[in-house]
Tab-separated table of C-alpha atoms and ligand atoms in Angstrom:
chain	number	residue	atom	x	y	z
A	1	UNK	CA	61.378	80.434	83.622
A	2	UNK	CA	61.272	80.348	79.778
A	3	UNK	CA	64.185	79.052	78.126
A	4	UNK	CA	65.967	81.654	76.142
A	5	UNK	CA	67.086	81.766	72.173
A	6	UNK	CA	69.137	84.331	70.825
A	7	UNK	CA	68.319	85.245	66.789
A	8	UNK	CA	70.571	87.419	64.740
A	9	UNK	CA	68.098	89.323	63.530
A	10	UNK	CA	68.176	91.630	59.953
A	11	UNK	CA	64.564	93.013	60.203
A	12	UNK	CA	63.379	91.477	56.872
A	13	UNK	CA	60.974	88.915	56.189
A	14	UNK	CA	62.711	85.441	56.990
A	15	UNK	CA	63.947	86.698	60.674
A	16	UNK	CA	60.938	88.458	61.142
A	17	UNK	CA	58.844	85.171	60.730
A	18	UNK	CA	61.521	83.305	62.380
A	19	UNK	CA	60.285	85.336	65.585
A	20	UNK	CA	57.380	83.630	65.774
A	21	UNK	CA	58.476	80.058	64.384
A	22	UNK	CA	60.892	79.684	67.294
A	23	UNK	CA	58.805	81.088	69.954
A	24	UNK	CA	55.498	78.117	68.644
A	25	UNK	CA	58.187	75.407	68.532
A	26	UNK	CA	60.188	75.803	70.905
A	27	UNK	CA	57.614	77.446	73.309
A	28	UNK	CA	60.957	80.050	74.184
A	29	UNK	CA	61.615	83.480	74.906
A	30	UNK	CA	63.623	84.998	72.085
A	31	UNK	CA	66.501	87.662	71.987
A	32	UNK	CA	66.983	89.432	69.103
A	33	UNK	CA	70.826	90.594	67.786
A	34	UNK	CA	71.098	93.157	65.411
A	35	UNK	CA	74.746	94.316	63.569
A	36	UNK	CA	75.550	97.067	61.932
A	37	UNK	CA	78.731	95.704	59.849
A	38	UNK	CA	78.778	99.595	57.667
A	39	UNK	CA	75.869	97.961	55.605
A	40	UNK	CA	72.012	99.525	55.214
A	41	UNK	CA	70.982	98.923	58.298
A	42	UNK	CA	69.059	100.759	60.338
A	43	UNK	CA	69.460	99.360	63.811
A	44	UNK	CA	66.689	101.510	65.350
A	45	UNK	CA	63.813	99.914	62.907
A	46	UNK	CA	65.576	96.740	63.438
A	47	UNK	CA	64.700	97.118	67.373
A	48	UNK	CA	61.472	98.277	67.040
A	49	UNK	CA	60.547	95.389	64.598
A	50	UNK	CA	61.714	92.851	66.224
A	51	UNK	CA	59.879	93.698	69.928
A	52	UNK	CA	56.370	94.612	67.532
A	53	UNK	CA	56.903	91.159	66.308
A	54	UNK	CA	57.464	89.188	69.576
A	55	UNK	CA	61.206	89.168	70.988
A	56	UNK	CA	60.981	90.096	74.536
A	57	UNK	CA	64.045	92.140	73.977
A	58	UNK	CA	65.790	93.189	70.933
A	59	UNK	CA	69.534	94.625	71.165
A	60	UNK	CA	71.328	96.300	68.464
A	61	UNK	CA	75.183	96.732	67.790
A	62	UNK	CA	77.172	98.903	65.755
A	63	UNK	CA	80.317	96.442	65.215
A	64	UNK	CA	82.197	98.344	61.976
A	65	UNK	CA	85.177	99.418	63.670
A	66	UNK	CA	85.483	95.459	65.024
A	67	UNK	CA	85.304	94.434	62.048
A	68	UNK	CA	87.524	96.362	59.655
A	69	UNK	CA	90.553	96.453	62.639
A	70	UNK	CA	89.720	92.466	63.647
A	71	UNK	CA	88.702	91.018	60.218
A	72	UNK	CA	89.102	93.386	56.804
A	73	UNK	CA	92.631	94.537	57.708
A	74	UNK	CA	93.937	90.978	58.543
A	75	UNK	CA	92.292	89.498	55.005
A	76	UNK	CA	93.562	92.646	53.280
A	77	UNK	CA	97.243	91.910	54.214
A	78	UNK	CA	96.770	88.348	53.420
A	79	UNK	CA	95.756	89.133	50.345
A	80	UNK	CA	92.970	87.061	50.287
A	81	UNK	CA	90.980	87.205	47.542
A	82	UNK	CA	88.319	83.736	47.065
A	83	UNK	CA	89.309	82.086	43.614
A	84	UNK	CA	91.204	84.931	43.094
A	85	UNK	CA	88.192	87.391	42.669
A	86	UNK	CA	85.606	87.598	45.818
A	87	UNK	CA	87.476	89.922	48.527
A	88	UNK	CA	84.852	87.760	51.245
A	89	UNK	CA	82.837	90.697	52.273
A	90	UNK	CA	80.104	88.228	53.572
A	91	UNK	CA	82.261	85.370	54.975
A	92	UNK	CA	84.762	88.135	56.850
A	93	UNK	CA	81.178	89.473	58.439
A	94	UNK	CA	80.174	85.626	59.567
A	95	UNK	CA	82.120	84.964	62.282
A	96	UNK	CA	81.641	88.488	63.892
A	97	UNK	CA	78.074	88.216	64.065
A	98	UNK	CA	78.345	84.614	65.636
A	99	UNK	CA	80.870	85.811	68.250
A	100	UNK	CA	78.334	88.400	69.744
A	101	UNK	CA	75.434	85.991	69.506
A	102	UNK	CA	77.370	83.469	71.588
A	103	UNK	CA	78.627	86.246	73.664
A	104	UNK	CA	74.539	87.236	74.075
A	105	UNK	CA	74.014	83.990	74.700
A	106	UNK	CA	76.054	83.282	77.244
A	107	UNK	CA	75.220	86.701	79.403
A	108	UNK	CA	71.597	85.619	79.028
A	109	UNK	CA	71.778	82.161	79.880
A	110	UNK	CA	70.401	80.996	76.648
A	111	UNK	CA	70.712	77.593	75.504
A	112	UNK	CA	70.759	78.387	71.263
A	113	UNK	CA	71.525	80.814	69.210
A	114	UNK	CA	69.679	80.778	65.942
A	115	UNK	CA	69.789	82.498	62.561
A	116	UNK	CA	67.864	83.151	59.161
A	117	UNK	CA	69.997	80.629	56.697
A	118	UNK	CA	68.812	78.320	54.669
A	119	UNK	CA	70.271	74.947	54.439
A	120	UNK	CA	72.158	75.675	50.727
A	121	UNK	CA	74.711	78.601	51.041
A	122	UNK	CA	78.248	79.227	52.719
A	123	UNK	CA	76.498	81.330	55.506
A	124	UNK	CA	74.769	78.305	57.484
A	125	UNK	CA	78.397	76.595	58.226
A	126	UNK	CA	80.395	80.133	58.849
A	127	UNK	CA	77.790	80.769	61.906
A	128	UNK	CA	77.202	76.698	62.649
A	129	UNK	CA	80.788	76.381	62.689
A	130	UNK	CA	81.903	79.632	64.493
A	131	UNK	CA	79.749	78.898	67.215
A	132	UNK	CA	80.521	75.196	68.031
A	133	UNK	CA	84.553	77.156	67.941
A	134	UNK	CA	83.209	79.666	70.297
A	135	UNK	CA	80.841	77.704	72.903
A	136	UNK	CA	80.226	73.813	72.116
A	137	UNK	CA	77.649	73.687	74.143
A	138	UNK	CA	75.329	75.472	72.430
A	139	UNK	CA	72.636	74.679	69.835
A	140	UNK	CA	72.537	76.303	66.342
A	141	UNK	CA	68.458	76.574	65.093
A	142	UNK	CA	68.496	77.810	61.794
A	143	UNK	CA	64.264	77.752	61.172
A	144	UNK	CA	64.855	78.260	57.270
A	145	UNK	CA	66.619	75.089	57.081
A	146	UNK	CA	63.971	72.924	58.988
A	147	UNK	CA	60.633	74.723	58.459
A	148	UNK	CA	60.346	74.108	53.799
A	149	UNK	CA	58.445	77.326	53.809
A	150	UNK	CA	57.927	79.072	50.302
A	151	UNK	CA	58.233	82.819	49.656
A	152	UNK	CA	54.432	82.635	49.672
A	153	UNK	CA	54.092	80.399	52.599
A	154	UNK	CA	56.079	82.642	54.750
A	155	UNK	CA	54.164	86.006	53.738
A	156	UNK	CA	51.036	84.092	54.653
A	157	UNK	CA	52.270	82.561	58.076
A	158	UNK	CA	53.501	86.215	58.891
A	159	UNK	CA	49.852	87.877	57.570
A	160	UNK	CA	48.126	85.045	60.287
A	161	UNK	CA	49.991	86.582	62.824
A	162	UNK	CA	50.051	90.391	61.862
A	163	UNK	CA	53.702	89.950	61.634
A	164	UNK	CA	54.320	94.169	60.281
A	165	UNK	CA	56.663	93.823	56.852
A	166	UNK	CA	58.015	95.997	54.654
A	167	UNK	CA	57.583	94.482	51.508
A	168	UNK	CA	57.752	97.061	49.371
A	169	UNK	CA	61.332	97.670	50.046
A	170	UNK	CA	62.685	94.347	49.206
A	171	UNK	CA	65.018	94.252	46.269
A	172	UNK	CA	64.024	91.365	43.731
A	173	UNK	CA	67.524	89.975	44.378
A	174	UNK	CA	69.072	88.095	47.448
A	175	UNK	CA	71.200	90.905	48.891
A	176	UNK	CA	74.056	91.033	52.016
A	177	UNK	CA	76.233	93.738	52.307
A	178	UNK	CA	78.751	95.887	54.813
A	179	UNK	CA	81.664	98.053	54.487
A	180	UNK	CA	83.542	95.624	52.517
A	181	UNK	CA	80.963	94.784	49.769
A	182	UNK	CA	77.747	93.827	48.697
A	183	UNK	CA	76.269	91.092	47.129
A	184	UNK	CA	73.325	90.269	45.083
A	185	UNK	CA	71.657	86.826	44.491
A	186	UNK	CA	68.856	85.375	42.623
A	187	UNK	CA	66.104	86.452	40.157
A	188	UNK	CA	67.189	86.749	36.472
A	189	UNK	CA	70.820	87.017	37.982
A	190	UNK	CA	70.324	82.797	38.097
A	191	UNK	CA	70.835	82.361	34.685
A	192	UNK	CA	74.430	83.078	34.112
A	193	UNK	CA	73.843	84.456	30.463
A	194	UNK	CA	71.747	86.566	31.293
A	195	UNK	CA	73.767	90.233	31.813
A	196	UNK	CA	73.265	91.880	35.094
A	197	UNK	CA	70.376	94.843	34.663
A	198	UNK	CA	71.150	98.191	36.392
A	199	UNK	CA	69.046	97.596	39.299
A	200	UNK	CA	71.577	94.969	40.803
A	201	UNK	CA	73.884	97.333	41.226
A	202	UNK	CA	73.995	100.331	43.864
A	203	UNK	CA	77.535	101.014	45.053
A	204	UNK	CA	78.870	102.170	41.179
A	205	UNK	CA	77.616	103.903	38.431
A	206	UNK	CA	77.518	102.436	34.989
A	207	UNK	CA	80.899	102.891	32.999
A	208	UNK	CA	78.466	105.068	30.645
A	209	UNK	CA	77.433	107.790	33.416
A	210	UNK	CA	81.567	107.486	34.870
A	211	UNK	CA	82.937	110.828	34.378
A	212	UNK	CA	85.093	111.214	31.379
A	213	UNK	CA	88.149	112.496	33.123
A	214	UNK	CA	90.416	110.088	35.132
A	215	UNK	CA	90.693	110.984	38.923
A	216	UNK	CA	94.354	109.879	41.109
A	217	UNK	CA	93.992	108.612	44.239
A	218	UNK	CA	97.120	108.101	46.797
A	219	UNK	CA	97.114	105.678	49.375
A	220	UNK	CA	98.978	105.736	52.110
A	221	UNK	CA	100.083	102.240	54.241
A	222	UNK	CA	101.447	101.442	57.115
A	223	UNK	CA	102.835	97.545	57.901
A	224	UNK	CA	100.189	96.771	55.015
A	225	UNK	CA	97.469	98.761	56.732
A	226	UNK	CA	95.629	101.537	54.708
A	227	UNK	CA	95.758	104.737	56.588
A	228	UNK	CA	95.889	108.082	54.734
A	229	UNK	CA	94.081	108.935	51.200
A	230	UNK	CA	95.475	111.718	48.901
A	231	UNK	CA	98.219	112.793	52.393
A	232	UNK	CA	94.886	112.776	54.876
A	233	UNK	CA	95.058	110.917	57.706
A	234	UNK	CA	92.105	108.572	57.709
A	235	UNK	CA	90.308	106.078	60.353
A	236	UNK	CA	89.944	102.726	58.780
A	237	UNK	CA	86.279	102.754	58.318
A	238	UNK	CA	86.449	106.518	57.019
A	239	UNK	CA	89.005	105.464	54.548
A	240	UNK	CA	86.989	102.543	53.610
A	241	UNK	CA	83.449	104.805	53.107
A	242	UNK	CA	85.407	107.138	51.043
A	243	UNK	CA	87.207	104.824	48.586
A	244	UNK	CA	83.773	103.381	48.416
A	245	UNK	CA	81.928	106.728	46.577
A	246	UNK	CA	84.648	107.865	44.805
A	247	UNK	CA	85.526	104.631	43.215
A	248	UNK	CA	81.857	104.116	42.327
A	249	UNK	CA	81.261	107.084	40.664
A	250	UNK	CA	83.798	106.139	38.681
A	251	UNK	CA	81.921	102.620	38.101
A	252	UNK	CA	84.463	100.136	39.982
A	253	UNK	CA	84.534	97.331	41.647
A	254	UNK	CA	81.898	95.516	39.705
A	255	UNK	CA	82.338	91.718	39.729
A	256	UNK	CA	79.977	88.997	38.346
A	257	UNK	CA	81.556	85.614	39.431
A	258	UNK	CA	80.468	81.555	39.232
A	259	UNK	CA	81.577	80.399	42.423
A	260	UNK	CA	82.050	77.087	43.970
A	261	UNK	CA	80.315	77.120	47.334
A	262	UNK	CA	81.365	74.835	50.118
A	263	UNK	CA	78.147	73.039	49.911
A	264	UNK	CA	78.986	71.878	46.550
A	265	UNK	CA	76.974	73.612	44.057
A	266	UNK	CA	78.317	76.691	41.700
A	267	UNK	CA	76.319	79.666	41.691
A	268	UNK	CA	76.222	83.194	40.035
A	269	UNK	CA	77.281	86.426	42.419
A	270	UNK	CA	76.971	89.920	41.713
A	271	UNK	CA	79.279	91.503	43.874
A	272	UNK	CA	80.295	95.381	44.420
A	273	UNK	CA	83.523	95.646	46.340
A	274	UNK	CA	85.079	99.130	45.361
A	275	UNK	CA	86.958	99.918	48.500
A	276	UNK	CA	88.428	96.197	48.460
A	277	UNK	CA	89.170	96.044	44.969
A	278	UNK	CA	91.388	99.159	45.000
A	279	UNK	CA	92.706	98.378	47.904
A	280	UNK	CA	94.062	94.814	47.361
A	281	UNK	CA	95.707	96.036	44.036
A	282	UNK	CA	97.235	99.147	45.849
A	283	UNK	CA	98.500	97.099	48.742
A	284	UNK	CA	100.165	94.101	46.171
A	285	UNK	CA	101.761	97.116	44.623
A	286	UNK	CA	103.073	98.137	47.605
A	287	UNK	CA	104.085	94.448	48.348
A	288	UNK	CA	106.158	94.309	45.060
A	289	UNK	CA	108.483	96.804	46.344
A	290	UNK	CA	108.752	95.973	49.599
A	291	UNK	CA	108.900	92.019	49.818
A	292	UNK	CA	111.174	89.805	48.083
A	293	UNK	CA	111.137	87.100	45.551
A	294	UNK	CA	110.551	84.621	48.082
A	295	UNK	CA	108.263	86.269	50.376
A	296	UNK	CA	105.885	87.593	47.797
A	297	UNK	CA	105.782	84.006	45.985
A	298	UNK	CA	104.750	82.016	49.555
A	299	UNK	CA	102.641	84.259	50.180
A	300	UNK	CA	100.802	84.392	46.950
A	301	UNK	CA	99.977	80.750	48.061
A	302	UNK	CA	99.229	81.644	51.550
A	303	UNK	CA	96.131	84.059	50.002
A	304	UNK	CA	94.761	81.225	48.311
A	305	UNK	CA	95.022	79.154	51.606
A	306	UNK	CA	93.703	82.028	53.556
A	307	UNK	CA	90.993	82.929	51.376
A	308	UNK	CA	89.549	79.361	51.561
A	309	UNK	CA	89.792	79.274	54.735
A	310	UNK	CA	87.555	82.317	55.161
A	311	UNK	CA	84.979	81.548	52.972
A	312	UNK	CA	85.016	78.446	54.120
A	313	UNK	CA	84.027	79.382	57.731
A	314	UNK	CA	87.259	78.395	59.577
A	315	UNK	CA	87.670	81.629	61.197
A	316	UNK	CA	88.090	80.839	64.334
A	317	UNK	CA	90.908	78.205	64.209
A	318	UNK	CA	94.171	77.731	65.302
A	319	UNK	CA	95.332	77.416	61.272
A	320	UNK	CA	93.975	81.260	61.074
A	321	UNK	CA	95.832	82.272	63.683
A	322	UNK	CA	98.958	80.797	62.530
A	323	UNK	CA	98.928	82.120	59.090
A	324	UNK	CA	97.868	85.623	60.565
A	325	UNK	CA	101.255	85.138	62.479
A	326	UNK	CA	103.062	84.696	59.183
A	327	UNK	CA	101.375	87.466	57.554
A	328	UNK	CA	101.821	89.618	60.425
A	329	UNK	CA	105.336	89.564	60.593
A	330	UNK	CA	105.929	89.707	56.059
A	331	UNK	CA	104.269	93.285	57.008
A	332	UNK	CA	106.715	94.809	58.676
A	333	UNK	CA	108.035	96.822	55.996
A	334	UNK	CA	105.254	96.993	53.642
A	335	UNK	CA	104.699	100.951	54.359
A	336	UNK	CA	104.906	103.280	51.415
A	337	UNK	CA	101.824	105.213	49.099
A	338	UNK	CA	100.544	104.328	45.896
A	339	UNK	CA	99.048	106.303	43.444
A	340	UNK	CA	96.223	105.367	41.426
A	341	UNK	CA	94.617	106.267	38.157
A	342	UNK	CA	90.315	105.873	38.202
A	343	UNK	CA	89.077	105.857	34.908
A	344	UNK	CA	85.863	104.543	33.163
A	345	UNK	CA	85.218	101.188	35.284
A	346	UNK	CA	89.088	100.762	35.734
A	347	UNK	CA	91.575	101.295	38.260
A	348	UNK	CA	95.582	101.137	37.282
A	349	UNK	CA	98.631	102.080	39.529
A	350	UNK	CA	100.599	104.353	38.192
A	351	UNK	CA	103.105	105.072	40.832
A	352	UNK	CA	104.474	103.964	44.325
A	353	UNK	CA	107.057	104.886	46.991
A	354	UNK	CA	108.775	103.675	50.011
A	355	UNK	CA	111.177	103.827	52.244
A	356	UNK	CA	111.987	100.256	52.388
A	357	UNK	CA	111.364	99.384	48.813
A	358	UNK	CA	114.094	97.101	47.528
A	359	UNK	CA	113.416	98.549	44.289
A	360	UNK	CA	116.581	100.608	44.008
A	361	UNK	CA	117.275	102.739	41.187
A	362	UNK	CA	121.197	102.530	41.109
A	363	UNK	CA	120.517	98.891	40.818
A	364	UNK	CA	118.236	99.284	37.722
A	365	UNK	CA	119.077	101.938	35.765
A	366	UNK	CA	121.036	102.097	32.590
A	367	UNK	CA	122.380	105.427	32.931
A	368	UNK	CA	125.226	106.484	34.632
A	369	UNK	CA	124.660	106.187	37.898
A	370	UNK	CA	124.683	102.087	37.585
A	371	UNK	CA	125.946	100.565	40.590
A	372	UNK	CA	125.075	96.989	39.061
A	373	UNK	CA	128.537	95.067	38.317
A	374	UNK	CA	128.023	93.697	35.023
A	375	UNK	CA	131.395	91.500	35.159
A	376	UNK	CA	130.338	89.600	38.391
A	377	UNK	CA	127.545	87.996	36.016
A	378	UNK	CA	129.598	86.425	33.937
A	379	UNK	CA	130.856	84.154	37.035
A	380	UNK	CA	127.302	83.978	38.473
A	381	UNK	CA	126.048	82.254	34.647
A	382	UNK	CA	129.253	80.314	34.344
A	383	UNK	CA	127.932	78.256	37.939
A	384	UNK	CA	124.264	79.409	37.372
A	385	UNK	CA	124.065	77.181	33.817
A	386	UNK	CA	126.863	74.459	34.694
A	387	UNK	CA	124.061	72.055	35.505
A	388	UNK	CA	121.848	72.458	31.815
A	389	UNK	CA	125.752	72.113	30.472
A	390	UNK	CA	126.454	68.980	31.969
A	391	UNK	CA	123.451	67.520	31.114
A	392	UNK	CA	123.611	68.689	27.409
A	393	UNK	CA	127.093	67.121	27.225
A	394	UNK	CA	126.195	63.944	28.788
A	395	UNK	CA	122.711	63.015	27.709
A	396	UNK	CA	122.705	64.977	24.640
A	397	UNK	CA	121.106	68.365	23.607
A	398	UNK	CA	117.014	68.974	23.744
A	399	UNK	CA	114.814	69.292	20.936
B	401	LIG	N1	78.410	84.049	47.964
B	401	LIG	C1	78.874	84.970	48.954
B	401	LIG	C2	79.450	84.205	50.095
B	401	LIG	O1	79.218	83.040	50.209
B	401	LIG	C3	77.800	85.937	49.393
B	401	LIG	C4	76.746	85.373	50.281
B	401	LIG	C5	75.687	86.377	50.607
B	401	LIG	N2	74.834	85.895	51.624
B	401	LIG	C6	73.520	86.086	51.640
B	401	LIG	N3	72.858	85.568	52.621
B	401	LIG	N4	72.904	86.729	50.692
B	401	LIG	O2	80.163	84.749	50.893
């Protein structure tokens, strides 16, 4: 019996050609994975591709609601945001895909699993990594990085073969998306001077064709999790789609970002991450209320640490787990609704409730109703500023 490969599969040119590589080398019969993370994809061309092209059998997945329960809603209470800007659409989509090719894997009795990466990005370590997490055992094959094929080389090996592609429909840039985002790579976008043109964009509309009147928004969370928009109850992925077009129309969530990849080199990303962006900055607003001093200040550091982590393809590790424990529990009483203002390319809150904020108005007003003992500060700053006193006295005054 042939030995068996399993090859998450997108339907484009480098996994289409990949077919073929790893069934000449490796003289194996290969299973092709296709996800549906809420991106383009259109799993039934995906199957019929891949079987036209070679696989002996080609199976297809819709994994969105996996993925926004299991891996957008845990980075979305975390907070984590990659240098502080790239919500991690890609890197949160990873270690999904490598779980069900090692699951594949190990109902077929295959002995790799292989995918289209090349040997330069982040994507290469999330699925080498996730997998040798998942199942040791198995072997990674990632043909891109071992078979030095040009652009050209590959459309030729594929035309030898009558490999069927779509060429027409390629986008001149490097492109991933899901639910959570979309990216765009490569082309003119290399040169980081260089502005993006229109056609790198396709979530959001251009600030210039945004309508000119602002449009509110109210979200609605529970224990940090996004669940109703303007009072409707919402699934997550629903919630997600919709936050998606109306925040584009509007033109947001437009990023362009240098960013340092794991392998070591910096490189220019076009990103589109409406639902994300609006989210995170609702659900920090909601955090503000609802956590204190302390807990909002570790865990401000805990994003960064999270964050990395993600895009960094440590998924699957005990450290995840333990900091999703942490911020697990710091959600307990982030539940409230924030209202938002969409406007010309921006988004600003302009409002929040909840029933556990610790935001209480006796506490800060200035009217009448004050609660707030004034007197019992003068006690707190005699003890509070005893230590600057003594120093001043003893070692003199600063400046
Ligand atoms: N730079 C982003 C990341 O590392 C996006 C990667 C997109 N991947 C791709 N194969 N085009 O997560």
């Amino acid at each position: 019996m042939a030995q068996k490969i399993v090859l998450a599969y997108s339907g484009g040119l480098d996994t289409s050609v990949a077919i073929r590589w790893l069934m000449e080398k490796y003289d194996a019969e290969i299973i092709t994975m296709t996800i549906d993370l809420g991106g383009n994809t259109s799993l039934e061309d995906a199957r019929k591709r891949a079987i036209e092209t070679g696989a002996v059998k080609a199976i297809v997945h819709d994994a969105t609601q996996e993925f926004v329960d299991g891996f957008v809603w845990p980075a979305l209470k975390a907070g984590a945001l990659y240098e502080g800007v790239y919500p991690l659409a890609t890197a949160l989509g990873r270690p999904l895909i490598a779980q069900h090719l090692v699951r594949i894997a190990l109902e077929e009795d295959a002995f790799a699993i292989a995918h289209g990466c090349t040997g330069k990005g982040n994507d290469q370590v999330r699925f080498d990594v996730s997998t040798g997490a998942l199942a040791p055992h198995l072997r990674v094959i990632a043909p891109a990085r071992e078979w030095g094929m040009s652009r050209e080389q590959e459309i030729a090996y594929a035309q030898e073969r009558n490999i069927t592609l779509d060429l027409n429909k390629r986008s001149p840039y490097s492109v991933d998306e899901n639910l959570w985002g979309r990216s765009a790579e490569a082309g003119d976008l290399e040169d980081p001077w260089n502005e993006p043109p229109e056609e790198a964009y396709s979530w959001t509309q251009p600030v210039s064709k945004a309508p000119n009147d602002a449009v509110y928004v109210e979200v609605e969370f529970r224990q940090g999790i996004p669940v109703a928009l303007n009072g409707e109850e919402l699934s997550g992925i629903e919630l997600i789609t919709r936050l998606n077009e109306l925040g584009g129309v509007h033109g947001i969530g437009r990023l362009d970002h240098i960013e340092n990849r794991l392998v070591g080199i910096k490189s220019r990303e076009i990103y589109e991450a409406t639902a994300a962006i609006l989210l995170h900055q609702a659900h920090r607003s909601l955090e503000d209320m609802c956590l204190s001093k302390e807990q909002a200040r570790f865990k401000e550091r805990l994003a960064q640490e999270y964050a990395d982590l993600v895009y960094n393809g440590l998924w699957f590790t005990p450290h995840r787990q333990d900091l999703d424990a942490y911020v697990e529990s710091t959600q307990r009483h982030v539940s409230g609704t924030v209202r938002m203002r969409l406007h010309k390319g921006t988004s600003t809150v302009v409002g929040r409730q909840s029933k556990e904020s610790l935001y209480q108005h006796e506490l800060a007003t200035y009217d009448a109703s004050d609660q707030f003992d004034h007197h019992a500060s003068e006690g707190f700053i005699q003890i509070y500023g005893l230590p600057v006193r003594t120093q001043s006295q003893v070692q003199g005054r600063e400046g």
